[in-house]
Short mmCIF file of C-alpha atoms in Angstrom, two decimals:
data_model
loop_
_atom_site.label_atom_id
_atom_site.label_comp_id
_atom_site.label_asym_id
_atom_site.label_seq_id
_atom_site.Cartn_x
_atom_site.Cartn_y
_atom_site.Cartn_z
CA UNK A 167 139.91 143.26 63.70
CA UNK A 168 142.74 142.06 66.10
CA UNK A 169 142.40 145.43 68.73
CA UNK A 170 137.90 145.60 68.02
CA UNK A 171 137.74 142.36 69.17
CA UNK A 172 140.58 142.56 73.07
CA UNK A 173 138.08 145.43 73.41
CA UNK A 174 134.26 143.80 72.46
CA UNK A 175 135.75 141.26 74.51
CA UNK A 176 136.76 143.54 78.50
CA UNK A 177 134.24 145.01 77.63
CA UNK A 178 131.68 141.64 77.95
CA UNK A 179 134.52 140.91 81.28
CA UNK A 180 133.47 144.07 82.39
CA UNK A 181 129.70 143.29 81.96
CA UNK A 182 130.20 139.69 83.51
CA UNK A 183 132.00 140.66 87.11
CA UNK A 184 129.02 143.81 87.42
CA UNK A 185 126.41 141.71 86.46
CA UNK A 186 127.41 139.31 89.42
CA UNK A 187 128.20 141.84 91.66
CA UNK A 188 125.36 143.53 91.31
CA UNK A 189 123.50 140.67 91.72
CA UNK A 190 125.65 140.27 95.21
CA UNK A 191 123.86 143.91 96.30
CA UNK A 192 121.03 143.55 94.90
CA UNK A 193 121.37 146.83 92.67
CA UNK A 194 120.05 147.64 88.80
CA UNK A 195 121.88 145.93 87.04
CA UNK A 196 121.37 148.48 84.49
CA UNK A 197 122.64 151.39 87.40
CA UNK A 198 125.74 149.76 88.22
CA UNK A 199 126.57 149.87 84.36
CA UNK A 200 126.11 152.92 84.42
CA UNK A 201 128.92 153.26 87.03
CA UNK A 202 131.81 151.29 85.26
CA UNK A 203 131.32 153.14 82.51
CA UNK A 204 131.83 156.17 84.15
CA UNK A 205 134.77 154.79 86.13
CA UNK A 206 135.87 153.53 82.41
CA UNK A 207 135.68 157.19 81.30
CA UNK A 208 137.94 158.50 83.92
CA UNK A 209 140.83 155.53 84.26
CA UNK A 210 141.46 155.74 79.74
CA UNK A 211 142.35 152.40 79.00
CA UNK A 212 144.88 152.40 76.57
CA UNK A 213 142.80 149.82 75.24
CA UNK A 214 139.88 150.61 74.49
CA UNK A 215 141.67 153.87 73.28
CA UNK A 216 139.36 154.37 69.78
CA UNK A 217 136.70 152.81 70.75
CA UNK A 218 133.70 154.79 70.82
CA UNK A 219 129.56 154.53 69.15
CA UNK A 220 128.43 154.79 65.40
CA UNK A 221 124.32 156.09 65.06
CA UNK A 222 124.72 153.21 62.70
CA UNK A 223 126.15 150.51 64.85
CA UNK A 224 123.65 152.13 67.21
CA UNK A 225 120.44 151.74 65.14
CA UNK A 226 121.49 148.53 63.21
CA UNK A 227 122.84 145.72 65.71
CA UNK A 228 122.53 147.13 68.95
CA UNK A 229 118.05 148.23 69.26
CA UNK A 230 116.03 145.81 67.45
CA UNK A 231 117.92 143.43 69.83
CA UNK A 232 116.91 145.37 72.85
CA UNK A 233 113.29 144.93 71.10
CA UNK A 234 112.66 142.50 70.07
CA UNK A 235 114.00 140.23 73.02
CA UNK A 236 112.23 142.83 74.71
CA UNK A 237 108.85 141.84 72.42
CA UNK A 238 108.53 138.05 72.18
CA UNK A 239 108.11 137.40 75.77
CA UNK A 240 105.46 139.75 75.61
CA UNK A 241 102.13 136.99 76.89
CA UNK A 242 99.42 138.97 74.11
CA UNK A 243 96.21 137.79 76.10
CA UNK A 244 97.12 139.08 79.31
CA UNK A 245 97.69 142.35 77.88
CA UNK A 246 94.43 141.59 76.17
CA UNK A 247 91.52 143.24 79.58
CA UNK A 248 94.19 146.50 80.39
CA UNK A 249 95.22 147.11 76.67
CA UNK A 250 92.56 150.30 76.42
CA UNK A 251 94.66 151.15 79.86
CA UNK A 252 98.35 150.95 77.79
CA UNK A 253 96.93 152.83 74.77
CA UNK A 254 95.81 155.19 76.76
CA UNK A 255 99.15 155.53 78.34
CA UNK A 256 101.58 154.24 75.64
CA UNK A 257 100.17 156.94 72.78
CA UNK A 258 99.19 159.82 74.35
CA UNK A 259 100.44 159.70 77.93
CA UNK A 260 103.42 160.08 75.94
CA UNK A 261 102.58 163.38 73.16
CA UNK A 262 101.40 165.01 77.26
CA UNK A 263 104.47 163.18 78.74
CA UNK A 264 106.49 165.83 76.14
CA UNK A 265 104.76 168.38 76.22
CA UNK A 266 104.77 169.44 79.26
CA UNK A 267 108.08 167.39 80.48
CA UNK A 268 109.63 170.22 77.47
CA UNK A 269 107.12 172.43 79.13
CA UNK A 270 109.43 172.48 81.67
CA UNK A 271 112.12 172.11 80.68
CA UNK A 272 112.44 174.91 78.68
CA UNK A 273 111.37 176.92 81.13
CA UNK A 274 113.30 175.03 84.15
CA UNK A 275 116.49 175.62 81.84
CA UNK A 276 117.22 179.08 80.66
CA UNK A 277 119.36 180.10 83.27
CA UNK A 278 121.60 177.90 82.46
CA UNK A 279 124.81 177.22 80.60
CA UNK A 280 122.96 173.71 79.55
CA UNK A 281 119.75 175.65 78.30
CA UNK A 282 117.85 174.22 75.50
CA UNK A 283 115.82 176.41 72.61
CA UNK A 284 112.17 174.83 72.56
CA UNK A 285 112.83 172.87 69.58
CA UNK A 286 115.39 171.50 71.15
CA UNK A 287 113.99 171.53 74.38
CA UNK A 288 111.04 169.14 72.61
CA UNK A 289 113.81 167.06 71.34
CA UNK A 290 115.50 166.11 74.60
CA UNK A 291 111.44 165.93 76.27
CA UNK A 292 110.68 162.67 73.10
CA UNK A 293 114.03 161.52 73.49
CA UNK A 294 113.96 160.53 77.21
CA UNK A 295 109.85 159.63 77.22
CA UNK A 296 110.44 156.27 76.35
CA UNK A 297 110.30 153.89 79.92
CA UNK A 298 112.68 151.34 80.64
CA UNK A 299 111.46 149.31 83.84
CA UNK A 300 113.04 145.90 83.18
CA UNK A 301 114.57 146.57 87.19
CA UNK A 302 111.91 147.81 89.01
CA UNK A 303 109.38 144.53 86.77
CA UNK A 304 112.44 141.97 87.89
CA UNK A 305 111.19 144.17 91.26
CA UNK A 306 108.02 143.60 91.44
CA UNK A 307 108.14 140.38 91.01
CA UNK A 308 110.54 138.50 93.09
CA UNK A 309 108.40 141.63 95.75
CA UNK A 310 104.51 140.01 94.66
CA UNK A 311 103.70 143.02 93.70
CA UNK A 312 99.77 142.77 92.26
CA UNK A 313 100.53 140.78 88.61
CA UNK A 314 98.12 143.11 86.71
CA UNK A 315 100.33 146.23 87.56
CA UNK A 316 103.94 144.07 86.45
CA UNK A 317 101.55 143.41 82.73
CA UNK A 318 100.91 147.37 82.42
CA UNK A 319 103.71 148.81 83.26
CA UNK A 320 105.14 146.31 80.75
CA UNK A 321 102.60 146.62 78.18
CA UNK A 322 102.72 150.18 77.86
CA UNK A 323 107.16 150.66 78.03
CA UNK A 324 106.68 147.64 74.97
CA UNK A 325 104.61 150.10 73.10
CA UNK A 326 106.47 154.04 74.15
CA UNK A 327 109.04 152.86 73.66
CA UNK A 328 108.30 152.77 69.28
CA UNK A 329 105.29 155.68 70.35
CA UNK A 330 108.38 157.78 71.39
CA UNK A 331 110.61 156.99 68.21
CA UNK A 332 107.28 158.67 66.66
CA UNK A 333 107.51 161.15 68.31
CA UNK A 334 110.84 161.75 67.57
CA UNK A 335 111.32 162.11 64.15
CA UNK A 336 108.87 163.47 63.56
CA UNK A 337 110.69 167.10 66.28
CA UNK A 338 113.84 165.99 64.91
CA UNK A 339 110.94 166.67 60.89
CA UNK A 340 109.73 169.66 61.90
CA UNK A 341 113.97 171.77 62.79
CA UNK A 342 115.35 170.00 59.53
CA UNK A 343 117.35 167.40 62.09
CA UNK A 344 118.82 164.90 60.49
CA UNK A 345 116.44 161.38 62.35
CA UNK A 346 116.64 158.54 59.65
CA UNK A 347 113.05 159.21 58.30
CA UNK A 348 113.68 162.68 55.61
CA UNK A 349 113.13 166.36 56.09
CA UNK A 350 109.21 167.98 56.59
CA UNK A 351 108.39 169.92 53.57
CA UNK A 352 108.51 173.50 54.08
CA UNK A 353 105.88 174.22 57.60
CA UNK A 354 104.29 177.80 57.58
CA UNK A 355 102.55 177.09 61.41
CA UNK A 356 101.12 175.08 64.01
CA UNK A 357 98.84 174.11 61.90
CA UNK A 358 100.81 172.94 59.54
CA UNK A 359 103.78 170.97 61.78
CA UNK A 360 99.91 169.56 63.02
CA UNK A 361 98.77 168.20 59.62
CA UNK A 362 102.00 167.26 59.05
CA UNK A 363 102.55 165.22 62.46
CA UNK A 364 99.20 163.80 62.13
CA UNK A 365 100.62 162.20 59.19
CA UNK A 366 103.58 161.05 60.17
CA UNK A 367 102.61 159.13 62.95
CA UNK A 368 99.52 157.95 61.02
CA UNK A 369 102.74 156.16 58.47
CA UNK A 370 104.60 155.29 60.44
CA UNK A 371 102.51 153.67 63.36
CA UNK A 372 100.19 151.82 61.05
CA UNK A 373 103.00 151.31 58.21
CA UNK A 374 105.21 149.66 60.62
CA UNK A 375 102.79 147.13 62.36
CA UNK A 376 101.61 146.05 59.33
CA UNK A 377 105.43 145.38 58.49
CA UNK A 378 105.65 143.46 62.16
CA UNK A 379 102.41 141.45 62.03
CA UNK A 380 103.25 141.04 57.90
CA UNK A 381 107.08 139.49 58.51
CA UNK A 382 106.55 137.44 62.35
CA UNK A 383 102.70 135.91 59.79
CA UNK A 384 105.83 134.55 57.05
CA UNK A 385 108.51 133.70 59.60
CA UNK A 386 105.27 132.38 61.81
CA UNK A 387 104.96 129.68 58.39
CA UNK A 388 108.62 128.57 58.42
CA UNK A 389 109.20 127.80 61.63
CA UNK A 390 105.95 125.34 61.72
CA UNK A 391 108.07 123.24 58.37
CA UNK A 392 111.87 123.58 59.88
CA UNK A 393 112.15 121.45 62.88
CA UNK A 394 116.36 122.91 63.25
CA UNK A 395 116.58 125.19 66.27
CA UNK A 396 119.06 126.05 64.49
CA UNK A 397 117.80 126.93 61.93
CA UNK A 398 114.21 128.58 64.03
CA UNK A 399 117.44 130.57 66.01
CA UNK A 400 118.60 132.57 62.40
CA UNK A 401 114.45 133.43 60.94
CA UNK A 402 114.52 135.07 64.56
CA UNK A 403 117.58 137.08 63.70
CA UNK A 404 115.57 137.77 59.95
CA UNK A 405 112.33 138.73 61.15
CA UNK A 406 114.06 141.14 64.24
CA UNK A 407 116.78 142.35 61.97
CA UNK A 408 115.11 142.36 58.90
CA UNK A 409 111.11 143.91 60.09
CA UNK A 410 112.77 146.77 61.25
CA UNK A 411 114.46 147.70 58.48
CA UNK A 412 112.21 147.03 55.53
CA UNK A 413 110.32 149.61 57.83
CA UNK A 414 113.36 151.97 57.93
CA UNK A 415 113.20 151.76 53.81
CA UNK A 416 109.88 153.34 53.86
CA UNK A 417 110.31 155.32 56.34
CA UNK A 418 107.94 154.00 58.70
CA UNK A 419 108.84 152.88 62.98
CA UNK A 420 111.91 149.96 62.09
CA UNK A 421 111.01 149.83 66.29
CA UNK A 422 107.31 149.44 65.96
CA UNK A 423 108.43 147.00 63.25
CA UNK A 424 110.45 144.66 65.54
CA UNK A 425 108.19 145.24 68.28
CA UNK A 426 105.14 143.51 66.49
CA UNK A 427 107.02 141.59 64.91
CA UNK A 428 108.44 139.51 68.58
CA UNK A 429 104.67 139.25 70.05
CA UNK A 430 103.26 137.91 66.22
CA UNK A 431 105.63 135.35 65.84
CA UNK A 432 104.90 134.59 70.02
CA UNK A 433 101.12 134.19 69.54
CA UNK A 434 101.11 132.33 65.48
CA UNK A 435 105.10 130.40 66.02
CA UNK A 436 105.89 130.09 69.15
CA UNK A 437 102.79 127.74 70.21
CA UNK A 438 102.60 125.94 67.06
CA UNK A 439 105.97 125.72 65.25
CA UNK A 440 108.16 125.29 67.74
CA UNK A 441 109.92 122.21 69.97
CA UNK A 442 110.95 122.60 73.06
CA UNK A 443 114.21 122.71 72.76
CA UNK A 444 113.96 125.40 69.75
CA UNK A 445 111.76 127.45 72.18
CA UNK A 446 114.29 127.55 75.16
CA UNK A 447 117.33 127.64 72.14
CA UNK A 448 115.69 131.04 70.57
CA UNK A 449 114.97 132.67 74.09
CA UNK A 450 117.93 131.21 76.04
CA UNK A 451 119.93 133.00 72.86
CA UNK A 452 117.65 136.34 72.31
CA UNK A 453 118.29 137.77 76.45
CA UNK A 454 122.14 137.49 75.61
CA UNK A 455 122.36 139.76 72.70
CA UNK A 456 120.46 141.76 75.00
CA UNK A 457 122.45 141.31 77.74
CA UNK A 458 125.26 142.46 75.17
CA UNK A 459 123.83 144.85 73.49
CA UNK A 460 122.48 146.92 77.39
CA UNK A 461 125.83 146.08 78.77
CA UNK A 462 127.29 148.08 75.32
CA UNK A 463 124.96 151.06 75.52
CA UNK A 464 124.98 151.03 79.26
CA UNK A 465 130.09 151.20 79.03
CA UNK A 466 130.36 153.04 75.97
CA UNK A 467 127.74 156.27 76.91
CA UNK A 468 129.74 156.42 80.12
CA UNK A 469 133.21 155.70 78.23
CA UNK A 470 132.70 158.83 75.84
CA UNK A 471 130.10 161.04 78.92
CA UNK A 472 132.76 164.00 79.95
CA UNK A 473 132.55 163.48 83.79
CA UNK A 474 134.10 167.06 84.38
CA UNK A 475 131.02 169.06 82.27
CA UNK A 476 127.93 165.90 84.11
CA UNK A 477 129.07 167.05 87.60
CA UNK A 478 129.23 170.98 86.04
CA UNK A 479 125.61 170.17 85.43
CA UNK A 480 124.69 168.75 88.53
CA UNK A 481 121.78 171.46 88.93
CA UNK A 482 120.35 171.55 85.46
CA UNK A 483 120.16 167.39 84.54
CA UNK A 484 118.63 167.80 88.66
CA UNK A 485 116.24 170.42 87.07
CA UNK A 486 115.58 167.94 83.94
CA UNK A 487 114.78 165.50 85.92
CA UNK A 488 112.18 167.02 87.70
CA UNK A 489 110.45 168.02 84.26
CA UNK A 490 110.71 164.48 82.72
CA UNK A 491 109.07 163.13 86.74
CA UNK A 492 106.73 166.40 85.96
CA UNK A 493 105.21 164.95 81.86
CA UNK A 494 105.33 161.51 83.21
CA UNK A 495 103.50 162.24 86.66
CA UNK A 496 101.25 164.77 84.73
CA UNK A 497 100.51 161.81 81.83
CA UNK A 498 99.32 159.11 84.70
CA UNK A 499 97.33 161.55 85.74
CA UNK A 500 95.66 163.57 83.68
CA UNK A 501 94.56 159.67 81.68
CA UNK A 502 94.35 158.22 85.14
CA UNK A 503 90.29 159.36 85.09
CA UNK A 504 89.90 157.84 81.60
CA UNK A 505 91.41 154.28 82.36
CA UNK A 506 87.53 153.13 83.39
CA UNK A 507 85.75 154.68 80.55
CA UNK A 508 86.31 152.61 77.51
CA UNK A 509 86.40 149.27 76.46
CA UNK A 510 86.15 146.41 79.79
CA UNK A 511 88.91 149.15 81.68
CA UNK A 512 89.06 148.48 85.06
CA UNK A 513 90.05 151.48 87.68
CA UNK A 514 93.44 151.79 88.17
CA UNK A 515 93.68 151.63 92.11
CA UNK A 516 95.04 154.86 93.71
CA UNK A 517 98.04 153.94 95.09
CA UNK A 518 99.41 152.16 91.41
CA UNK A 519 98.79 155.64 89.52
CA UNK A 520 101.89 156.67 91.73
CA UNK A 521 103.33 153.13 91.08
CA UNK A 522 103.27 154.23 87.15
CA UNK A 523 105.01 158.24 87.40
CA UNK A 524 107.95 156.91 90.10
CA UNK A 525 108.97 153.56 87.90
CA UNK A 526 108.52 155.32 84.47
CA UNK A 527 112.88 154.63 84.70
CA UNK A 528 114.67 156.24 81.72
CA UNK A 529 116.83 152.60 79.80
CA UNK A 530 119.06 152.26 76.55
CA UNK A 531 116.53 153.79 74.52
CA UNK A 532 117.09 157.54 75.39
CA UNK A 533 120.86 156.93 74.46
CA UNK A 534 120.21 155.13 71.68
CA UNK A 535 118.60 158.52 70.27
CA UNK A 536 120.84 161.36 71.48
CA UNK A 537 123.65 159.70 70.78
CA UNK A 538 122.17 158.37 66.87
CA UNK A 539 122.32 162.99 66.51
CA UNK A 540 124.57 164.55 63.68
CA UNK A 541 127.57 165.69 65.11
CA UNK A 542 127.42 168.90 64.28
CA UNK A 543 123.42 169.70 65.71
CA UNK A 544 123.47 172.64 67.10
CA UNK A 545 122.98 171.25 70.82
CA UNK A 546 123.90 168.03 70.82
CA UNK A 547 127.26 168.41 73.95
CA UNK A 548 123.78 169.78 75.57
CA UNK A 549 121.58 167.29 74.72
CA UNK A 550 124.46 164.11 75.90
CA UNK A 551 124.58 165.24 79.16
CA UNK A 552 120.67 165.90 80.07
CA UNK A 553 120.36 162.90 78.38
CA UNK A 554 122.54 160.46 80.12
CA UNK A 555 122.23 162.60 83.71
CA UNK A 556 118.46 162.23 83.68
CA UNK A 557 119.01 158.46 82.26
CA UNK A 558 121.93 157.81 85.84
CA UNK A 559 119.03 159.52 88.15
CA UNK A 560 116.43 157.78 87.32
CA UNK A 561 118.71 154.44 88.37
CA UNK A 562 119.87 155.88 90.77
CA UNK A 563 116.88 157.43 92.31
CA UNK A 564 113.84 155.86 91.21
CA UNK A 565 115.59 152.37 90.81
CA UNK A 566 117.39 152.19 94.30
CA UNK A 567 114.41 153.84 96.78
CA UNK A 568 111.92 151.01 94.13
CA UNK A 569 111.39 148.90 97.44
CA UNK A 570 110.41 150.99 100.58
CA UNK A 571 108.31 153.52 97.89
CA UNK A 572 106.87 150.13 97.52
CA UNK A 573 106.27 149.05 100.81
CA UNK A 574 105.27 152.62 101.97
CA UNK A 575 102.28 152.07 99.76
CA UNK A 576 101.26 148.76 101.21
CA UNK A 577 102.13 146.10 97.72
CA UNK A 578 103.91 144.44 98.29
CA UNK A 579 103.17 140.43 98.20
CA UNK A 580 99.66 140.56 96.16
CA UNK A 581 100.72 139.03 94.03
CA UNK A 582 102.45 136.20 93.89
CA UNK A 583 106.05 136.28 95.47
CA UNK A 584 108.64 134.22 92.77
CA UNK A 585 112.01 132.50 94.01
CA UNK A 586 112.04 130.48 96.31
CA UNK A 587 107.96 129.46 96.21
CA UNK A 588 108.13 129.09 91.98
CA UNK A 589 111.49 127.22 91.90
CA UNK A 590 110.23 125.03 94.60
CA UNK A 591 106.55 124.87 91.79
CA UNK A 592 109.71 124.27 89.08
CA UNK A 593 110.96 121.19 90.78
CA UNK A 594 108.36 119.43 91.21
CA UNK A 595 107.08 120.41 87.04
CA UNK A 596 110.40 119.34 86.91
CA UNK A 597 110.04 115.69 88.61
CA UNK A 598 106.72 115.36 87.64
CA UNK A 599 107.09 114.57 84.69
CA UNK A 600 110.41 112.94 85.08
CA UNK A 601 107.89 109.87 86.42
CA UNK A 602 105.29 111.13 83.37
CA UNK A 603 108.86 109.34 80.86
CA UNK A 604 108.80 106.57 83.21
CA UNK A 605 105.59 105.20 83.01
CA UNK A 606 106.17 105.62 78.23
CA UNK A 607 109.87 103.83 79.38
CA UNK A 608 107.76 100.71 81.74
CA UNK A 609 105.23 100.82 78.56
CA UNK A 610 107.44 100.25 75.87
CA UNK A 611 109.66 97.68 78.28
CA UNK A 612 113.18 100.05 77.31
CA UNK A 613 114.61 99.62 80.53
CA UNK A 614 115.27 97.03 82.71
CA UNK A 615 112.15 96.75 85.07
CA UNK A 616 113.74 96.97 89.14
CA UNK A 617 115.37 100.18 86.86
CA UNK A 618 112.16 101.42 86.84
CA UNK A 619 111.32 100.46 90.39
CA UNK A 620 114.34 102.21 91.24
CA UNK A 621 113.78 105.51 89.88
CA UNK A 622 110.44 105.80 90.25
CA UNK A 623 110.84 105.51 93.91
CA UNK A 624 113.19 107.99 93.62
CA UNK A 625 111.36 111.43 91.51
CA UNK A 626 108.09 109.81 93.00
CA UNK A 627 110.19 111.74 95.87
CA UNK A 628 111.36 114.81 95.16
CA UNK A 629 107.65 115.10 93.96
CA UNK A 630 106.41 114.95 97.06
CA UNK A 631 109.42 116.52 98.44
CA UNK A 632 109.37 119.76 95.71
CA UNK A 633 105.19 119.92 96.18
CA UNK A 634 104.57 119.71 99.74
CA UNK A 635 107.67 123.09 99.86
CA UNK A 636 105.30 125.12 97.65
CA UNK A 637 102.42 124.72 99.03
CA UNK A 638 104.50 125.26 102.02
CA UNK A 639 105.93 128.71 101.44
CA UNK A 640 102.70 129.16 99.00
CA UNK A 641 100.64 129.66 102.60
CA UNK A 642 97.17 131.33 102.22
CA UNK A 643 97.48 133.69 99.24
CA UNK A 644 99.97 132.23 96.07
CA UNK A 645 97.53 130.46 95.26
CA UNK A 646 94.55 131.91 94.18
CA UNK A 647 96.75 133.45 91.10
CA UNK A 648 98.12 130.02 90.22
CA UNK A 649 94.73 128.73 89.82
CA UNK A 650 93.20 131.57 88.51
CA UNK A 651 95.76 130.45 85.36
CA UNK A 652 94.92 127.14 85.92
CA UNK A 653 90.93 127.89 85.52
CA UNK A 654 91.64 129.72 82.62
CA UNK A 655 93.26 126.93 80.38
CA UNK A 656 91.20 124.77 81.43
CA UNK A 657 88.35 126.98 80.30
CA UNK A 658 90.91 127.38 76.33
CA UNK A 659 91.39 122.89 76.36
CA UNK A 660 87.52 122.52 77.02
CA UNK A 661 87.22 125.14 73.95
CA UNK A 662 89.04 123.75 72.66
CA UNK A 663 87.23 120.30 72.80
CA UNK A 664 83.95 121.57 71.81
CA UNK A 665 85.44 122.68 69.10
CA UNK A 666 87.18 119.41 67.45
CA UNK A 667 83.90 117.60 68.29
CA UNK A 668 81.61 120.22 66.35
CA UNK A 669 84.54 120.18 62.95
CA UNK A 670 83.65 116.54 63.72
CA UNK A 671 80.11 116.31 63.84
CA UNK A 672 79.27 115.11 66.95
CA UNK A 673 78.29 117.70 68.76
CA UNK A 674 75.84 119.96 66.11
CA UNK A 675 76.17 123.67 66.06
CA UNK A 676 73.09 124.85 67.71
CA UNK A 677 74.09 122.61 70.84
CA UNK A 678 77.09 124.04 70.85
CA UNK A 679 76.35 127.57 71.21
CA UNK A 680 74.89 127.70 74.54
CA UNK A 681 77.63 125.72 76.60
CA UNK A 682 80.61 128.61 73.39
CA UNK A 683 78.79 131.47 75.23
CA UNK A 684 79.10 129.42 78.45
CA UNK A 685 82.17 129.11 77.93
CA UNK A 686 83.06 133.11 77.50
CA UNK A 687 81.37 133.47 80.60
CA UNK A 688 82.99 131.87 82.41
CA UNK A 689 85.72 133.20 81.26
CA UNK A 690 84.67 136.43 81.78
CA UNK A 691 84.50 136.19 85.36
CA UNK A 692 87.93 135.00 85.80
CA UNK A 693 90.36 137.68 83.21
CA UNK A 694 87.73 140.32 84.28
CA UNK A 695 88.45 140.23 88.33
CA UNK A 696 92.04 141.63 90.48
CA UNK A 697 90.44 142.43 93.02
CA UNK A 698 91.78 138.93 94.78
CA UNK A 699 88.96 137.48 98.00
CA UNK A 700 86.11 138.69 94.90
CA UNK A 701 88.28 136.60 92.22
CA UNK A 702 88.77 133.76 95.46
CA UNK A 703 84.86 133.63 95.24
CA UNK A 704 84.21 133.48 91.82
CA UNK A 705 86.73 130.34 91.66
CA UNK A 706 85.30 129.28 93.95
CA UNK A 707 81.87 129.05 92.88
CA UNK A 708 83.34 127.42 89.91
CA UNK A 709 84.67 125.03 91.49
CA UNK A 710 81.58 123.50 93.70
CA UNK A 711 79.53 124.44 91.96
CA UNK A 712 77.45 122.16 90.16
CA UNK A 713 77.98 120.55 86.55
CA UNK A 714 75.86 121.38 84.26
CA UNK A 715 73.47 119.20 83.30
CA UNK A 716 73.81 117.23 86.65
CA UNK A 717 71.47 115.84 88.93
CA UNK A 718 70.09 115.57 92.52
#
């Protein structure tokens, strides 16, 4: 036990040092972890001897933490306008990518010592199918990439995790490999395999989502009656791991269950049942859990990896990387024309499709899946080298080239640039909240008046300075998206006020109906127009128009 504690503390210390170094060098954190893991593996430190990843540790501890942390931050309403596009990329897109990657890798690697049979090529393709663009999304935000592109990449990466794991389970079952979801019945041809795959896919996805919604709704009800941040944080832990384990127990997708549970809690529980201090505590806790999980996955994989075998397999890994990139490109470019033909989906600009291809980095989930394969599986060592090599190459090549790639496509600065602007905006919001609180305290005569006068002057000065700084940094383009967000939020407030008036009998339902329709039209115009120039026209018309019912 003492040795295990020392090992955990040592890895956390390494992770902290890597995090600081990556931030100073402006490198993706996961990329730095890969390098650190390889270095630790080469050093053969005695304190880390015997440390290894087991499938049970990965699936039971690390995977739910990574999934829930990502899902809990999802603002569902922001994804709805592009939900069909996200679903196209995450479901049929994964199928196309797996198929193309499997066939390409089977052909390209046939001459090499890491050659895989066709069935194992499909297993490799399903393992590597999930995208994990965490570092890319952070770069999007800092560089001011268009918010819609940010949301499409984020939403697709979250969903395709679950779909990729389902495909992985189906391929494993067909090949007779134990992946925790049972073995396939005797299948005698392509038709049997297709029928089995469709049935399994339907059950794993449908039941997984159902379990996640039910578990998330139950915990959402519980947090409404509990007002204790420690208890509520504990409930989120139960939800994350419980939803995953319940789904897995019934042969459904634990990944989709955990993701759906996190989104459900965010939609139903967080806004209505959690105090601000609880929300902060839960976000901080899950950010640490994700940091902890990513740290151990990447570092331990690096420590366990045979660096000599990895170097010997550089050429096959490069070819496998080309196959994976080809599969991703096929999925995006083949499905691209369909994205403007379903529901309210708007066409995706050509340059964005290039970003969707190049920004589809691979990450921790692929590591988790391949390490979870049985130790005695023929070809497992080749799969380990290929998967780890492709993930590392993805982080190095795609991750490090993303900034110049975006610059070449002229996509930098199309949305809100974060950093200094958002910091100034945050300081202004903080100081404004303090001024409001001073007003309440003044009303209740809590503090000595001269003290409040001096404090008020200080905070009002901070508000003015921070707002001026935010306006200076914003320039001409940045306020547009925040104006859009503010207008949408206030439309929601208007709708809630009208619903309350109808419920109280102040306004009749018949009278309210056309007003609700008008609100819906205004929301539609604001929500589904991402062209900056046209969006500015919509906002200007809305804010400068004569109020309904006004005369003169």
